[in-house]
Amino acid sequence: MLRRRLLWNIYLPFLLVVVVSIAAITLYTSRSLRSFFYERTTADLVHRTQSLLVALRPLAHTMDAAAVGTFCREHGRSGNIRITVVRPDGTVVGDSHELPERMDNHATRQEVSDALNGRTSHTIRYSPTVKHTQLYVALPIQLDGETLGVLRTAHSLSTIDEAMAFVERRIALGGVLLALGAAGISFGLARRISAPLRRMQVGAARLARGRFDTRLQTTAASEEIGALAESLNTMAAQLHERISTIEKQRNEQEAVLASMVECVLAIDREETIIRLNQASCDLLGLDPSAALGRSLQEVVRNPDLLALAESVLIGSDAVEGEIVLRRDGERHLQVHATSLHDPDGQRLGALLVLNDVTRMRRLESLRRDFVANVSHELRTPITSIKGFVETLQHDPPADPAAFARFLAIISRQADRLQAIIDDLLSLSRLEQNGGSASLLREDTRVADVLQEAVNVCTARTTGELPPVHIQCPPDLCVPANTALLEQAVVNLVDNALKHSGTSAAVQVAAAAEGDRVVITVRDQGRGIAPEHLPRIFERFYRADRARSRSLGGTGLGLAIVKHIAQAHGGEATVTSAVGEGSTFRIVLPARSGPTASA
Amino acid sequence: MHPHLAPAFRRLKKSLFTLSAAIEENLHLAMEAVLKGDVALAGRVRSRDLEIDLMEVDFEEECLQILALYQPVAIDLRFVAAVLKINNDLERIGDLAVNIAEHAKVYAGTDPGEAVQRLPKMAEIAQSMVRRSLDAVVGMDADLARDVLATDDEVDRRHRENVAYVRQLLQETKADVERLLPVIFISKHLERIADHATNIAEDAIYMVDGEIVRHGRHHVARE
């Protein structure tokens, strides 16, 4: 396509120049040739006529028609010209080719009338007699100053015309050949110019498609095209560099956004989502490709979040708030909304950063509960102690038995306080020791620990006790801090004894399960309702507040069990059914961890 | 189509979602107030409903403005008409949420008991019906709308079961009538909310197909 267009662009001017110049040359040459031939022929004819006039002069006196006629025919035939002799009145005396009687009066002929006036004359005219363009020359026949007639000669110009036509044909043929030659030259030129251009076009098209590794050939035919190719190459290199820089930056940004734990959502001024990261898709349950371009309202059905976004779009630069998102349970989200600006400071939309603070809020509420619980647990015995002390101070009972009873109550409440504080202290110690790293461990025979714990519990409790069965392989050992493990088992057995009646047996067992040792304490008491199970190991959490406290617990026993298990790298679990009893388990790793030797 | 109609529709859809989000949230808070016996939360539900009422007035005006200014035709007109009707349904759902919250005071400060625990799941289904029916309207999705219509049977079944359950409890155990009656009321409210969601879904079908499936005619259409 390019080549053809270029070809025409080159060829047409070429052709125009060739045609115009050939036409001009033809016109000029044929004109000059023709006039040259005519001049030569005329001069020649005039010359021959003059010599004829000399020969005719003897006949001029008489103008005898027969003699003149013979003269004309003789000389006409030998000279291949037509000779006519005319009287001054215009009548023809003799003619070399025609009978004089059949010819009309010649006085009106241009050349004849000129000759009658005494001048030599010639003219070119179409002759009806011979049906051809003729050159006529007329000379006056004069004798002693008197005009006796006119001698006229005529010569056909057909040979000249034929010769001229031949020459013109030759020139035209030459012109056509030249035009063909010009076409060939143009085609070659077009090829020479277009071939490198075409290569460049192909290269530029590849560049346009984004293939920046393309390099154009710079050794092109002409300097200009080579320079152009070099410029294009430079441009391609720079474009490639810039685009790859931009791509790299974008990928980095994407990676940063994608790996953020916080949800990032960008919306434009129409509240259409223009950007969001993987975390927000996970949180809001969205398909990233489907969410883009949809309105925020459609995607997030939360009035508080929408209100935050709107307040930023309306004018505030940054707002903060906390919202509760309900999707697969409650999620507390801290929202930072800031307005987005383009480099010119124009407002583009808003950026929402959502931070999941569900865990933090739960921990906060746990701490709040803990403080409230501790205060409550401590206040009950202190109120009681204070009350009895005040009674003893201000209004001491007369009866020594009552006195002793008061003191016994005070002492019991003080014991209770001490128990709570001891438990809190051991919890705090366990917490401060942190993980299992700093715990001092030794190989402990589990059977001994169980027996000792049961002994402690039964000795502590007065009154009738349910039977306690211990079931444990005698050589089962576990790396543990013996004192702590014993405390944990004591707590569990204590609980089991408290919540069983007097008849139902309590099972205390231990067994190795794979690489773990499981200590099980099973009672057949009232059991625990399912809704309490997840929180039963929390501090001061009581499934049945009134009952538990009347049984003398501190509310910290199970929390301590859990912490001791965790300090050993294990865990404490519970299963229970209301009315059938509960089973508590302490699961400990059977082999000591890497820090056990410390 | 009028050149300004598309942006106006976009704004209208956003308003619709904002409104529905507020209503959904209020419904959820109302259920929470009942389950926790939280009277203060119930009060908040009531005051939020006043805001929702104002939003609804604005929303209706927005619809009328579109009708007056751009004179939409064909599916655009059906969309505005459907949205106007949906607005009514949403308004009723909002009121029902307040009605539910009113029952919170019966359980104030106490554990509402086992019977009430039957309600949250039902509330969740009703709520999802509302949400999906609005999705169907905005997404012009008739299939989703038909799906919502099918879910209504589930809510109706749960309502019947709740009534039977409470009646049995009352007959058998002479349990606390004051604490059991609200369960029936709330169940009824939720059932009404599901009905309104059904209406919205029917409007969605009308909008997309131009076919009116109200008054049970959709049963014929689906067979």
PDB file of C-alpha atoms in Angstrom, chain A residues 54-213:
ATOM      1  CA  VAL A  54      13.560  33.868 -69.225  1.00  0.00           C
ATOM      2  CA  ALA A  55      12.655  30.908 -71.433  1.00  0.00           C
ATOM      3  CA  LEU A  56       9.111  32.157 -71.885  1.00  0.00           C
ATOM      4  CA  ARG A  57      10.084  35.661 -72.851  1.00  0.00           C
ATOM      5  CA  PRO A  58      10.283  34.938 -76.645  1.00  0.00           C
ATOM      6  CA  LEU A  59       6.693  33.800 -76.593  1.00  0.00           C
ATOM      7  CA  ALA A  60       5.497  36.732 -74.553  1.00  0.00           C
ATOM      8  CA  HIS A  61       4.902  39.007 -77.510  1.00  0.00           C
ATOM      9  CA  THR A  62       2.403  36.846 -79.176  1.00  0.00           C
ATOM     10  CA  MET A  63       0.922  34.990 -76.276  1.00  0.00           C
ATOM     11  CA  ASP A  64      -0.001  32.316 -78.755  1.00  0.00           C
ATOM     12  CA  ALA A  65      -2.142  29.852 -76.930  1.00  0.00           C
ATOM     13  CA  ALA A  66      -0.782  26.767 -78.704  1.00  0.00           C
ATOM     14  CA  ALA A  67       2.890  27.700 -78.216  1.00  0.00           C
ATOM     15  CA  VAL A  68       2.399  28.655 -74.606  1.00  0.00           C
ATOM     16  CA  GLY A  69       0.454  25.506 -73.981  1.00  0.00           C
ATOM     17  CA  THR A  70       3.251  23.399 -75.389  1.00  0.00           C
ATOM     18  CA  PHE A  71       5.854  25.328 -73.359  1.00  0.00           C
ATOM     19  CA  CYS A  72       3.891  24.787 -70.202  1.00  0.00           C
ATOM     20  CA  ARG A  73       3.404  21.083 -70.737  1.00  0.00           C
ATOM     21  CA  GLU A  74       7.071  20.522 -71.680  1.00  0.00           C
ATOM     22  CA  HIS A  75       8.578  22.435 -68.839  1.00  0.00           C
ATOM     23  CA  GLY A  76       5.914  21.358 -66.401  1.00  0.00           C
ATOM     24  CA  ARG A  77       6.475  17.704 -67.022  1.00  0.00           C
ATOM     25  CA  SER A  78      10.284  17.953 -66.865  1.00  0.00           C
ATOM     26  CA  GLY A  79      10.231  20.040 -63.681  1.00  0.00           C
ATOM     27  CA  ASN A  80       7.473  18.103 -61.946  1.00  0.00           C
ATOM     28  CA  ILE A  81       5.728  21.404 -61.342  1.00  0.00           C
ATOM     29  CA  ARG A  82       2.569  22.916 -62.608  1.00  0.00           C
ATOM     30  CA  ILE A  83       2.999  25.933 -64.870  1.00  0.00           C
ATOM     31  CA  THR A  84       0.202  28.332 -65.712  1.00  0.00           C
ATOM     32  CA  VAL A  85       0.375  31.427 -67.889  1.00  0.00           C
ATOM     33  CA  VAL A  86      -2.304  34.034 -67.371  1.00  0.00           C
ATOM     34  CA  ARG A  87      -3.166  37.118 -69.440  1.00  0.00           C
ATOM     35  CA  PRO A  88      -3.472  40.424 -67.644  1.00  0.00           C
ATOM     36  CA  ASP A  89      -7.309  40.148 -67.882  1.00  0.00           C
ATOM     37  CA  GLY A  90      -7.111  36.894 -65.915  1.00  0.00           C
ATOM     38  CA  THR A  91      -7.839  34.346 -68.632  1.00  0.00           C
ATOM     39  CA  VAL A  92      -5.545  31.336 -68.729  1.00  0.00           C
ATOM     40  CA  VAL A  93      -3.382  31.053 -71.833  1.00  0.00           C
ATOM     41  CA  GLY A  94      -1.755  27.746 -71.111  1.00  0.00           C
ATOM     42  CA  ASP A  95      -1.456  25.239 -68.333  1.00  0.00           C
ATOM     43  CA  SER A  96       0.749  22.246 -67.918  1.00  0.00           C
ATOM     44  CA  HIS A  97      -1.901  19.999 -66.353  1.00  0.00           C
ATOM     45  CA  GLU A  98      -5.303  21.373 -67.397  1.00  0.00           C
ATOM     46  CA  LEU A  99      -6.972  22.643 -70.572  1.00  0.00           C
ATOM     47  CA  PRO A 100      -7.023  26.446 -70.442  1.00  0.00           C
ATOM     48  CA  GLU A 101     -10.637  26.540 -71.673  1.00  0.00           C
ATOM     49  CA  ARG A 102     -11.846  24.627 -68.652  1.00  0.00           C
ATOM     50  CA  MET A 103     -10.168  26.930 -66.172  1.00  0.00           C
ATOM     51  CA  ASP A 104     -11.882  29.943 -64.692  1.00  0.00           C
ATOM     52  CA  ASN A 105     -10.572  33.472 -64.506  1.00  0.00           C
ATOM     53  CA  HIS A 106      -7.451  33.657 -62.309  1.00  0.00           C
ATOM     54  CA  ALA A 107      -7.307  37.444 -61.843  1.00  0.00           C
ATOM     55  CA  THR A 108      -8.793  37.172 -58.348  1.00  0.00           C
ATOM     56  CA  ARG A 109      -6.166  34.714 -57.133  1.00  0.00           C
ATOM     57  CA  GLN A 110      -3.993  36.314 -54.504  1.00  0.00           C
ATOM     58  CA  GLU A 111      -0.645  35.570 -56.176  1.00  0.00           C
ATOM     59  CA  VAL A 112      -1.898  36.463 -59.660  1.00  0.00           C
ATOM     60  CA  SER A 113      -3.318  39.805 -58.636  1.00  0.00           C
ATOM     61  CA  ASP A 114      -0.077  40.621 -56.777  1.00  0.00           C
ATOM     62  CA  ALA A 115       1.977  39.734 -59.893  1.00  0.00           C
ATOM     63  CA  LEU A 116      -0.263  41.845 -62.100  1.00  0.00           C
ATOM     64  CA  ASN A 117       0.659  44.729 -59.881  1.00  0.00           C
ATOM     65  CA  GLY A 118       4.292  44.017 -60.716  1.00  0.00           C
ATOM     66  CA  ARG A 119       5.401  42.083 -57.611  1.00  0.00           C
ATOM     67  CA  THR A 120       6.805  38.613 -57.180  1.00  0.00           C
ATOM     68  CA  SER A 121       4.316  36.751 -54.969  1.00  0.00           C
ATOM     69  CA  HIS A 122       3.900  33.358 -53.348  1.00  0.00           C
ATOM     70  CA  THR A 123       1.133  31.788 -51.340  1.00  0.00           C
ATOM     71  CA  ILE A 124       0.119  28.445 -49.894  1.00  0.00           C
ATOM     72  CA  ARG A 125      -3.381  27.410 -50.622  1.00  0.00           C
ATOM     73  CA  TYR A 126      -5.562  24.381 -51.110  1.00  0.00           C
ATOM     74  CA  SER A 127      -6.036  23.750 -54.776  1.00  0.00           C
ATOM     75  CA  PRO A 128      -9.417  22.416 -55.781  1.00  0.00           C
ATOM     76  CA  THR A 129      -7.967  21.450 -59.180  1.00  0.00           C
ATOM     77  CA  VAL A 130      -5.374  18.959 -57.860  1.00  0.00           C
ATOM     78  CA  LYS A 131      -7.049  18.541 -54.452  1.00  0.00           C
ATOM     79  CA  HIS A 132      -3.901  19.254 -52.467  1.00  0.00           C
ATOM     80  CA  THR A 133      -2.174  22.008 -50.525  1.00  0.00           C
ATOM     81  CA  GLN A 134      -0.031  23.788 -53.089  1.00  0.00           C
ATOM     82  CA  LEU A 135       2.700  26.376 -52.994  1.00  0.00           C
ATOM     83  CA  TYR A 136       2.045  28.970 -55.650  1.00  0.00           C
ATOM     84  CA  VAL A 137       4.642  31.419 -57.014  1.00  0.00           C
ATOM     85  CA  ALA A 138       3.626  34.106 -59.529  1.00  0.00           C
ATOM     86  CA  LEU A 139       5.899  36.394 -61.522  1.00  0.00           C
ATOM     87  CA  PRO A 140       4.820  39.193 -63.837  1.00  0.00           C
ATOM     88  CA  ILE A 141       5.874  38.832 -67.518  1.00  0.00           C
ATOM     89  CA  GLN A 142       7.156  42.306 -68.255  1.00  0.00           C
ATOM     90  CA  LEU A 143       8.570  43.755 -71.459  1.00  0.00           C
ATOM     91  CA  ASP A 144       9.716  47.330 -71.630  1.00  0.00           C
ATOM     92  CA  GLY A 145       7.758  48.129 -68.499  1.00  0.00           C
ATOM     93  CA  GLU A 146       4.527  46.706 -69.845  1.00  0.00           C
ATOM     94  CA  THR A 147       2.915  43.740 -68.125  1.00  0.00           C
ATOM     95  CA  LEU A 148       2.043  41.164 -70.747  1.00  0.00           C
ATOM     96  CA  GLY A 149       0.865  38.443 -68.379  1.00  0.00           C
ATOM     97  CA  VAL A 150       1.672  36.358 -65.358  1.00  0.00           C
ATOM     98  CA  LEU A 151       3.736  33.199 -65.050  1.00  0.00           C
ATOM     99  CA  ARG A 152       2.564  31.111 -62.190  1.00  0.00           C
ATOM    100  CA  THR A 153       4.106  27.915 -60.898  1.00  0.00           C
ATOM    101  CA  ALA A 154       2.764  25.561 -58.310  1.00  0.00           C
ATOM    102  CA  HIS A 155       4.412  22.801 -56.353  1.00  0.00           C
ATOM    103  CA  SER A 156       2.710  20.240 -54.169  1.00  0.00           C
ATOM    104  CA  LEU A 157       3.564  20.343 -50.454  1.00  0.00           C
ATOM    105  CA  SER A 158       2.375  16.800 -49.824  1.00  0.00           C
ATOM    106  CA  THR A 159       5.903  15.396 -49.570  1.00  0.00           C
ATOM    107  CA  ILE A 160       6.804  17.951 -46.914  1.00  0.00           C
ATOM    108  CA  ASP A 161       3.648  17.171 -44.961  1.00  0.00           C
ATOM    109  CA  GLU A 162       4.363  13.476 -45.198  1.00  0.00           C
ATOM    110  CA  ALA A 163       7.905  13.979 -44.004  1.00  0.00           C
ATOM    111  CA  MET A 164       6.689  16.136 -41.128  1.00  0.00           C
ATOM    112  CA  ALA A 165       4.075  13.567 -40.104  1.00  0.00           C
ATOM    113  CA  PHE A 166       6.806  10.920 -40.090  1.00  0.00           C
ATOM    114  CA  VAL A 167       9.011  13.062 -37.888  1.00  0.00           C
ATOM    115  CA  GLU A 168       6.129  13.790 -35.525  1.00  0.00           C
ATOM    116  CA  ARG A 169       5.310  10.119 -35.218  1.00  0.00           C
ATOM    117  CA  ARG A 170       8.921   9.400 -34.398  1.00  0.00           C
ATOM    118  CA  ILE A 171       8.935  12.044 -31.693  1.00  0.00           C
ATOM    119  CA  ALA A 172       5.675  10.717 -30.185  1.00  0.00           C
ATOM    120  CA  LEU A 173       7.086   7.190 -30.104  1.00  0.00           C
ATOM    121  CA  GLY A 174      10.167   8.521 -28.371  1.00  0.00           C
ATOM    122  CA  GLY A 175       7.887  10.252 -25.850  1.00  0.00           C
ATOM    123  CA  VAL A 176       6.079   7.014 -25.022  1.00  0.00           C
ATOM    124  CA  LEU A 177       9.382   5.209 -24.594  1.00  0.00           C
ATOM    125  CA  LEU A 178      10.580   7.985 -22.308  1.00  0.00           C
ATOM    126  CA  ALA A 179       7.359   7.758 -20.240  1.00  0.00           C
ATOM    127  CA  LEU A 180       7.886   4.034 -19.841  1.00  0.00           C
ATOM    128  CA  GLY A 181      11.476   4.622 -18.854  1.00  0.00           C
ATOM    129  CA  ALA A 182      10.328   7.242 -16.339  1.00  0.00           C
ATOM    130  CA  ALA A 183       7.887   4.729 -14.870  1.00  0.00           C
ATOM    131  CA  GLY A 184      10.677   2.231 -14.429  1.00  0.00           C
ATOM    132  CA  ILE A 185      12.918   4.799 -12.803  1.00  0.00           C
ATOM    133  CA  SER A 186      10.079   5.971 -10.540  1.00  0.00           C
ATOM    134  CA  PHE A 187       9.350   2.426  -9.475  1.00  0.00           C
ATOM    135  CA  GLY A 188      12.951   1.835  -8.600  1.00  0.00           C
ATOM    136  CA  LEU A 189      13.141   5.102  -6.687  1.00  0.00           C
ATOM    137  CA  ALA A 190       9.937   4.333  -4.828  1.00  0.00           C
ATOM    138  CA  ARG A 191      11.322   0.967  -3.869  1.00  0.00           C
ATOM    139  CA  ARG A 192      14.524   2.470  -2.640  1.00  0.00           C
ATOM    140  CA  ILE A 193      12.685   5.021  -0.528  1.00  0.00           C
ATOM    141  CA  SER A 194       9.810   2.872   0.669  1.00  0.00           C
ATOM    142  CA  ALA A 195      11.659  -0.317   1.592  1.00  0.00           C
ATOM    143  CA  PRO A 196      13.411   1.197   4.665  1.00  0.00           C
ATOM    144  CA  LEU A 197      10.276   3.178   5.492  1.00  0.00           C
ATOM    145  CA  ARG A 198       8.312  -0.024   5.391  1.00  0.00           C
ATOM    146  CA  ARG A 199      10.765  -1.760   7.689  1.00  0.00           C
ATOM    147  CA  MET A 200      10.440   1.167  10.056  1.00  0.00           C
ATOM    148  CA  GLN A 201       6.681   0.997   9.907  1.00  0.00           C
ATOM    149  CA  VAL A 202       6.716  -2.691  10.842  1.00  0.00           C
ATOM    150  CA  GLY A 203       9.116  -1.930  13.696  1.00  0.00           C
ATOM    151  CA  ALA A 204       7.033   1.023  14.898  1.00  0.00           C
ATOM    152  CA  ALA A 205       3.909  -1.132  14.816  1.00  0.00           C
ATOM    153  CA  ARG A 206       5.663  -3.688  17.038  1.00  0.00           C
ATOM    154  CA  LEU A 207       6.636  -0.888  19.386  1.00  0.00           C
ATOM    155  CA  ALA A 208       3.044   0.299  19.428  1.00  0.00           C
ATOM    156  CA  ARG A 209       1.956  -3.206  20.447  1.00  0.00           C
ATOM    157  CA  GLY A 210       4.253  -2.899  23.431  1.00  0.00           C
ATOM    158  CA  ARG A 211       7.175  -5.040  22.243  1.00  0.00           C
ATOM    159  CA  PHE A 212       9.915  -2.744  23.380  1.00  0.00           C
ATOM    160  CA  ASP A 213      12.723  -5.170  22.631  1.00  0.00           C
TER     161      ASP A 213
END
